[in-house]
Protein backbone atom coordinates (compact mmCIF):
# COMPACT_ATOMS: atom_id res chain seq x y z
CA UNK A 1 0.00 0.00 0.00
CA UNK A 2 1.81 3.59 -0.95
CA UNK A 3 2.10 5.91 1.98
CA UNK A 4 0.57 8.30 0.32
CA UNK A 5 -2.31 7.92 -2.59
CA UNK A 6 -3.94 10.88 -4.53
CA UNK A 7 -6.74 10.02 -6.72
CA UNK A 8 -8.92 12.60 -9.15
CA UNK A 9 -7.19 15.71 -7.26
CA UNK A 10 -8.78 19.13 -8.58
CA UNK A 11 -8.84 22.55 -7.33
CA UNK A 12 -10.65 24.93 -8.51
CA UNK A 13 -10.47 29.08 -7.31
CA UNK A 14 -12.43 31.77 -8.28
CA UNK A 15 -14.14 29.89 -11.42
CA UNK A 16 -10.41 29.06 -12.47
CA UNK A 17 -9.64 25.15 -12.34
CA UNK A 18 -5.88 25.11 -11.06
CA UNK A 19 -4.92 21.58 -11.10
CA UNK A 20 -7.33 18.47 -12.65
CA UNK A 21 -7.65 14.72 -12.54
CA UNK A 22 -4.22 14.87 -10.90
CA UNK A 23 -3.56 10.86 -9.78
CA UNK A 24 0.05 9.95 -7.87
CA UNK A 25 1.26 7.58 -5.48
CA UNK A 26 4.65 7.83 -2.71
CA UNK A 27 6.09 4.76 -1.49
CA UNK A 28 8.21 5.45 1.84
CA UNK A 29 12.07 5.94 1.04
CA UNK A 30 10.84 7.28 -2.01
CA UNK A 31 11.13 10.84 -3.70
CA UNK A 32 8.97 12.27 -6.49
CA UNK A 33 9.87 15.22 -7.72
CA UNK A 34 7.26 17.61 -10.02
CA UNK A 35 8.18 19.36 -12.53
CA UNK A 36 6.59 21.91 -14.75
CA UNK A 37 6.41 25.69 -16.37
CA UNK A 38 5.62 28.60 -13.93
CA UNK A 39 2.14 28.68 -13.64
CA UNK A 40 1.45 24.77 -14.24
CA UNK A 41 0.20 23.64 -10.70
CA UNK A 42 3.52 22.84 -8.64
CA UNK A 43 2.87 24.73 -5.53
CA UNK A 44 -1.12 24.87 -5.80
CA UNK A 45 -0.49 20.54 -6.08
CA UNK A 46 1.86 20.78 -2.45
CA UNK A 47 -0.89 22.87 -0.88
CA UNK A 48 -3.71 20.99 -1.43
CA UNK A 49 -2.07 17.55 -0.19
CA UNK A 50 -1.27 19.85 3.11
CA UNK A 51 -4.21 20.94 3.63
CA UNK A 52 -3.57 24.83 2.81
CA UNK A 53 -6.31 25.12 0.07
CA UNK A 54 -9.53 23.55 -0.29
CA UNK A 55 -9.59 20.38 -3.39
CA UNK A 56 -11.61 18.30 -4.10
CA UNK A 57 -10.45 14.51 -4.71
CA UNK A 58 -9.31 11.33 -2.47
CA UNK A 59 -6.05 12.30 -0.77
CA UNK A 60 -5.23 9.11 1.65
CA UNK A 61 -2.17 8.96 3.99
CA UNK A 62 -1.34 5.97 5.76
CA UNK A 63 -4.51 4.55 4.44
CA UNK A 64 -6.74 7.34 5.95
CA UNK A 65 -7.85 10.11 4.29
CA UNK A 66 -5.49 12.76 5.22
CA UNK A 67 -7.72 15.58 6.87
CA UNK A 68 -9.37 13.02 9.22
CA UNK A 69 -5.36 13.07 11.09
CA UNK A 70 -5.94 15.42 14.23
CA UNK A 71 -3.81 18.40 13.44
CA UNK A 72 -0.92 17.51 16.27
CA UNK A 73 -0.92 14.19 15.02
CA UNK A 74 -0.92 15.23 11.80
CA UNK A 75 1.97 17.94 12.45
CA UNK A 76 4.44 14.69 14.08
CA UNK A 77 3.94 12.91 10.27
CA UNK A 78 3.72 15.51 7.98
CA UNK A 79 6.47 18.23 7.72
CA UNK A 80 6.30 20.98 4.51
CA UNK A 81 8.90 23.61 3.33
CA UNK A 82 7.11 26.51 1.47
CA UNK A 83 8.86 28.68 -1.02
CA UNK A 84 8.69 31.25 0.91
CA UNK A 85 9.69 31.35 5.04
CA UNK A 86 9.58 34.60 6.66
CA UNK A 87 10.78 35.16 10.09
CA UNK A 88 11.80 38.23 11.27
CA UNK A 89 12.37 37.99 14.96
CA UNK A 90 15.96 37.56 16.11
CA UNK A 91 16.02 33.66 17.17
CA UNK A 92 19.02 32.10 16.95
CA UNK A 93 19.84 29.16 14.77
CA UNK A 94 18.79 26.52 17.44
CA UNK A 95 16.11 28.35 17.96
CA UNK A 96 14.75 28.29 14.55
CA UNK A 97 15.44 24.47 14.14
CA UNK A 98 13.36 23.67 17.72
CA UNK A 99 10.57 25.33 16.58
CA UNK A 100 9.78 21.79 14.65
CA UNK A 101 9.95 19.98 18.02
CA UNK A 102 6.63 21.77 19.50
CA UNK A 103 4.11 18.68 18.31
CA UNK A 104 6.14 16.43 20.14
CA UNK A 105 6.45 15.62 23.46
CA UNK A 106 9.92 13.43 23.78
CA UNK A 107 11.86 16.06 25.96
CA UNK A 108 14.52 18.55 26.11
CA UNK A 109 17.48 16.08 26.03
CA UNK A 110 16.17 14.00 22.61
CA UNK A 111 15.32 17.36 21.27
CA UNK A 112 18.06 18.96 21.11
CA UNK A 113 20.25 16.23 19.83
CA UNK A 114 16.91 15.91 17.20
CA UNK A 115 17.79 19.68 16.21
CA UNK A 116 21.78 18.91 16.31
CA UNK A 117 21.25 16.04 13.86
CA UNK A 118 19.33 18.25 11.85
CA UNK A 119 21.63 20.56 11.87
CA UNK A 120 24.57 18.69 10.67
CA UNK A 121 22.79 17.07 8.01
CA UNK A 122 22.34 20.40 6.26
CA UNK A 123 25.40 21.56 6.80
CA UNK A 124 24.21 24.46 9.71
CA UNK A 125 25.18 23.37 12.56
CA UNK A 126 28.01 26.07 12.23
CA UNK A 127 25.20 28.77 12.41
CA UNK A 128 24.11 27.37 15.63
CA UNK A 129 24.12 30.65 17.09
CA UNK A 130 23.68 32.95 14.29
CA UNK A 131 20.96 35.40 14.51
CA UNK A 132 18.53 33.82 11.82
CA UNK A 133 17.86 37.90 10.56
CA UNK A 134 21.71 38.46 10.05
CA UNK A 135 22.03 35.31 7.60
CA UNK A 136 22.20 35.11 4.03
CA UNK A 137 19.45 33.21 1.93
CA UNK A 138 20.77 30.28 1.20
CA UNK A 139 21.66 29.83 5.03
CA UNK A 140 18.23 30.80 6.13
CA UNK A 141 17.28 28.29 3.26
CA UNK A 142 19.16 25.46 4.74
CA UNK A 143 17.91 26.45 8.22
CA UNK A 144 14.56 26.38 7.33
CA UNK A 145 15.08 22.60 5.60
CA UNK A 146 17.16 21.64 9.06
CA UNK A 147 13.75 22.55 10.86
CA UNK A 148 11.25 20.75 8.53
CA UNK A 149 13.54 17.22 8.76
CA UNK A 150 13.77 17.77 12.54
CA UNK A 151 10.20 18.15 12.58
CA UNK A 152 9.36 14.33 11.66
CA UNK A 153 13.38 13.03 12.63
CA UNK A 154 12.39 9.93 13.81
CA UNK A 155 9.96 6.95 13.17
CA UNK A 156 9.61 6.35 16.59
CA UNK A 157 7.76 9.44 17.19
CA UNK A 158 4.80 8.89 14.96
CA UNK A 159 5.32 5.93 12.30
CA UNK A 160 4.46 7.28 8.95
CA UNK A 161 6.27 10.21 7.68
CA UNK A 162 5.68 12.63 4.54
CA UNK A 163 8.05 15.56 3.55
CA UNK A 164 6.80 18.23 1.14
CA UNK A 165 9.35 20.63 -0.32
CA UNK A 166 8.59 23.62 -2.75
CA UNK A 167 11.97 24.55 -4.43
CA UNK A 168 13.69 23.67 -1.64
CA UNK A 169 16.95 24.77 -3.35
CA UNK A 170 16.29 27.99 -4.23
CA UNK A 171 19.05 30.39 -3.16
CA UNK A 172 21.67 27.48 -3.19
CA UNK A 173 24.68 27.49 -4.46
CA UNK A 174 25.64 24.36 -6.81
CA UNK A 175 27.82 22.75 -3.91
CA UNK A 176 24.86 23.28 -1.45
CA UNK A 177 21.55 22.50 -4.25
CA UNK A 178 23.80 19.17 -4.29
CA UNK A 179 24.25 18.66 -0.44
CA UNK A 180 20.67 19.40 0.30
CA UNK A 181 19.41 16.87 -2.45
CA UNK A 182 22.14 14.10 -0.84
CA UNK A 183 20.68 15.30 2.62
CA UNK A 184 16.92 14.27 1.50
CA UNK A 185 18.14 11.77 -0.51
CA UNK A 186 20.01 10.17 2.98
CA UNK A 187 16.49 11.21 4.88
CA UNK A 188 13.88 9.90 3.01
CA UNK A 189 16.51 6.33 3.11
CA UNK A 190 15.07 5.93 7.10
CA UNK A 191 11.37 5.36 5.28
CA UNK A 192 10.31 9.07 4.42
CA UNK A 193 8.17 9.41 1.24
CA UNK A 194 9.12 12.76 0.08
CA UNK A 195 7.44 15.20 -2.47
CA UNK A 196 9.15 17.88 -4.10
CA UNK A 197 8.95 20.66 -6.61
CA UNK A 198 12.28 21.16 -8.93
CA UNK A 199 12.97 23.72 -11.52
CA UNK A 200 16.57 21.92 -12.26
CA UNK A 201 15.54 18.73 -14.12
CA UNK A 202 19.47 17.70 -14.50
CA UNK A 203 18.72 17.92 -10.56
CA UNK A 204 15.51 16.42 -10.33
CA UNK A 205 16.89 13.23 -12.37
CA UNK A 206 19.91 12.67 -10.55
CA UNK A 207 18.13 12.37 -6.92
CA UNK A 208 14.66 11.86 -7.28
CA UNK A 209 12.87 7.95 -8.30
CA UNK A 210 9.80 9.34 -9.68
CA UNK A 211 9.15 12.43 -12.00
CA UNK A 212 5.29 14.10 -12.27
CA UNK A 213 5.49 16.59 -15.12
CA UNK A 214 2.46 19.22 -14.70
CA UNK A 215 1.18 21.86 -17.52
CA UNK A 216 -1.89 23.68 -17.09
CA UNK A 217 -2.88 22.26 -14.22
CA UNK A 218 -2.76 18.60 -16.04
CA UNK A 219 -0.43 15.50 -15.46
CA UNK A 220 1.14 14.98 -19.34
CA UNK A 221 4.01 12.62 -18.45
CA UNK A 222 4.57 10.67 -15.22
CA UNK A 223 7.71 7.58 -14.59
CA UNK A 224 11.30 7.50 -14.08
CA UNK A 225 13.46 10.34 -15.25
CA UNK A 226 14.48 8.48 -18.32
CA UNK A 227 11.09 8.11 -19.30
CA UNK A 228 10.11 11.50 -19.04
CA UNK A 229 12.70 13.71 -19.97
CA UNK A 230 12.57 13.58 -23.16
CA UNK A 231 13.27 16.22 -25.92
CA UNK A 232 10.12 16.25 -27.60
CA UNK A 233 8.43 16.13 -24.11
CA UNK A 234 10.29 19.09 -22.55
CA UNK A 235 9.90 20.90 -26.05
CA UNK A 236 6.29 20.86 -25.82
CA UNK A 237 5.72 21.31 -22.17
CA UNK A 238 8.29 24.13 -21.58
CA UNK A 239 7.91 25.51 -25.24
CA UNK A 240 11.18 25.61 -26.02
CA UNK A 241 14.20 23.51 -28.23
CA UNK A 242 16.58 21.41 -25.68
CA UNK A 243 18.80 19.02 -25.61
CA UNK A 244 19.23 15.41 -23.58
CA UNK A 245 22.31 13.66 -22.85
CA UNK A 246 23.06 10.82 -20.99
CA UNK A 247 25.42 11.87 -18.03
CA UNK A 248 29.03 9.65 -18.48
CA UNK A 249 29.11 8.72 -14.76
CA UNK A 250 25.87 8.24 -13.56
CA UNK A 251 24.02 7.84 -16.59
CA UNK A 252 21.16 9.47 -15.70
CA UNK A 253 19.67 12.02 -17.91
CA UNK A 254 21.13 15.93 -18.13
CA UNK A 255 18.82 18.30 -19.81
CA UNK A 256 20.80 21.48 -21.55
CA UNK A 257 18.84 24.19 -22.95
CA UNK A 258 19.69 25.94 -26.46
């Protein structure tokens, strides 16, 4: 049974259908990644699976539909990273990270080694005790990712576990868009299934199992990164001429525009 099973998802605002007849499935230890032009349903897709926007559809978690989950239960399984995190009071680092441990109840000593963990596994744990307003982007970026994973860290705490991301690597550097996608890569490994959006399909295909390409609010391709990334595919989706190689090392596909 996948941990997580949409079926017929549509939203509709304002007269304006958003997303329609959208159908996917997340095993645990799994990532999907979706891909698609601005404007094609990424985000609108990650909201209505939290909860954030009303849909209409059969979104099951665990087996249960996902809005009968009490909301602190709820909160211990499913973690999500929005695009956009503001936070302008002047917590620390640590502070910013233990935010994720409030539905929880497992104390201060397995907390903080919860937030350490989640520290190091983005590569923060030097910004410790950083004020989170004096930081650059990226670094809030990777904060903000340390504080999602230490928000559902361990099995033990709830069972079932789902991570959304929305472009969790905007801001990054190449050397950190890399580390972060090894860090979720190494996370969803201890039997996360993990949803994300990606703009960098080279990315997407070298990290992710599954690939959901949206356009207009439609699913037109859906399978393995070989499968979908496919010149006359990406042609027609993104509307423009590109090219796809087969990377020498990994072999996995690299997509280079004209």
């Amino acid at each position: 049974m996948s941990l997580l099973a949409v079926n017929k998802l549509q939203v509709t605002v304002a007269d304006k259908t958003l997303l329609r007849d959208i159908n996917l499935s997340l095993n645990a230890g799994s990532i999907t990644a979706v891909i698609g032009p601005n404007g094609a349903g990424k985000t609108t897709l990650l909201k209505a699976i939290s909860g954030d926007i009303p849909c209409r559809g059969d979104i099951k978690f665990a087996g249960q539909p996902i809005y009968h989950w009490e909301a602190a239960a709820r909160a211990r399984k499913l973690a999500i990273l929005s695009q956009h995190n503001s936070l302008e009071f002047a917590f620390t680092g640590t502070e910013v990270v233990s935010l994720a441990r409030g539905p929880h109840s497992t104390g201060t000593r397995i907390d903080s080694q919860i937030c350490i963990d989640a520290m190091s596994a983005m590569d923060v744990l030097h910004l410790a005790g950083r004020l989170y307003t004096t930081l650059s982007g990226g670094e809030q970026q990777r904060l903000q990712l340390a504080r999602v994973l230490a928000q559902i860290w361990r099995a033990e705490d709830a069972g079932e576990r789902l991570l959304l991301l929305d472009e969790p690597v905007t801001s990054l550097d190449m050397g950190h868009q890399h580390q972060l996608m090894r860090a979720v890569r190494d996370f969803a490994a201890t039997g996360v299934a993990v949803l994300m959006t990606v703009h960098d399909m080279t990315l997407a295909a070298a990290y992710c199992d599954h690939l959901l390409v949206l356009k207009q609010g439609e699913c037109v391709a859906s399978g393995s990164a070989q499968s979908v990334l496919t010149e006359s595919l990406l042609a027609e989706v993104f509307a423009t001429e590109v090219t796809v190689i087969t990377h020498p090392k990994t072999g996995k596909p690299v997509v280079i525009g004209q």
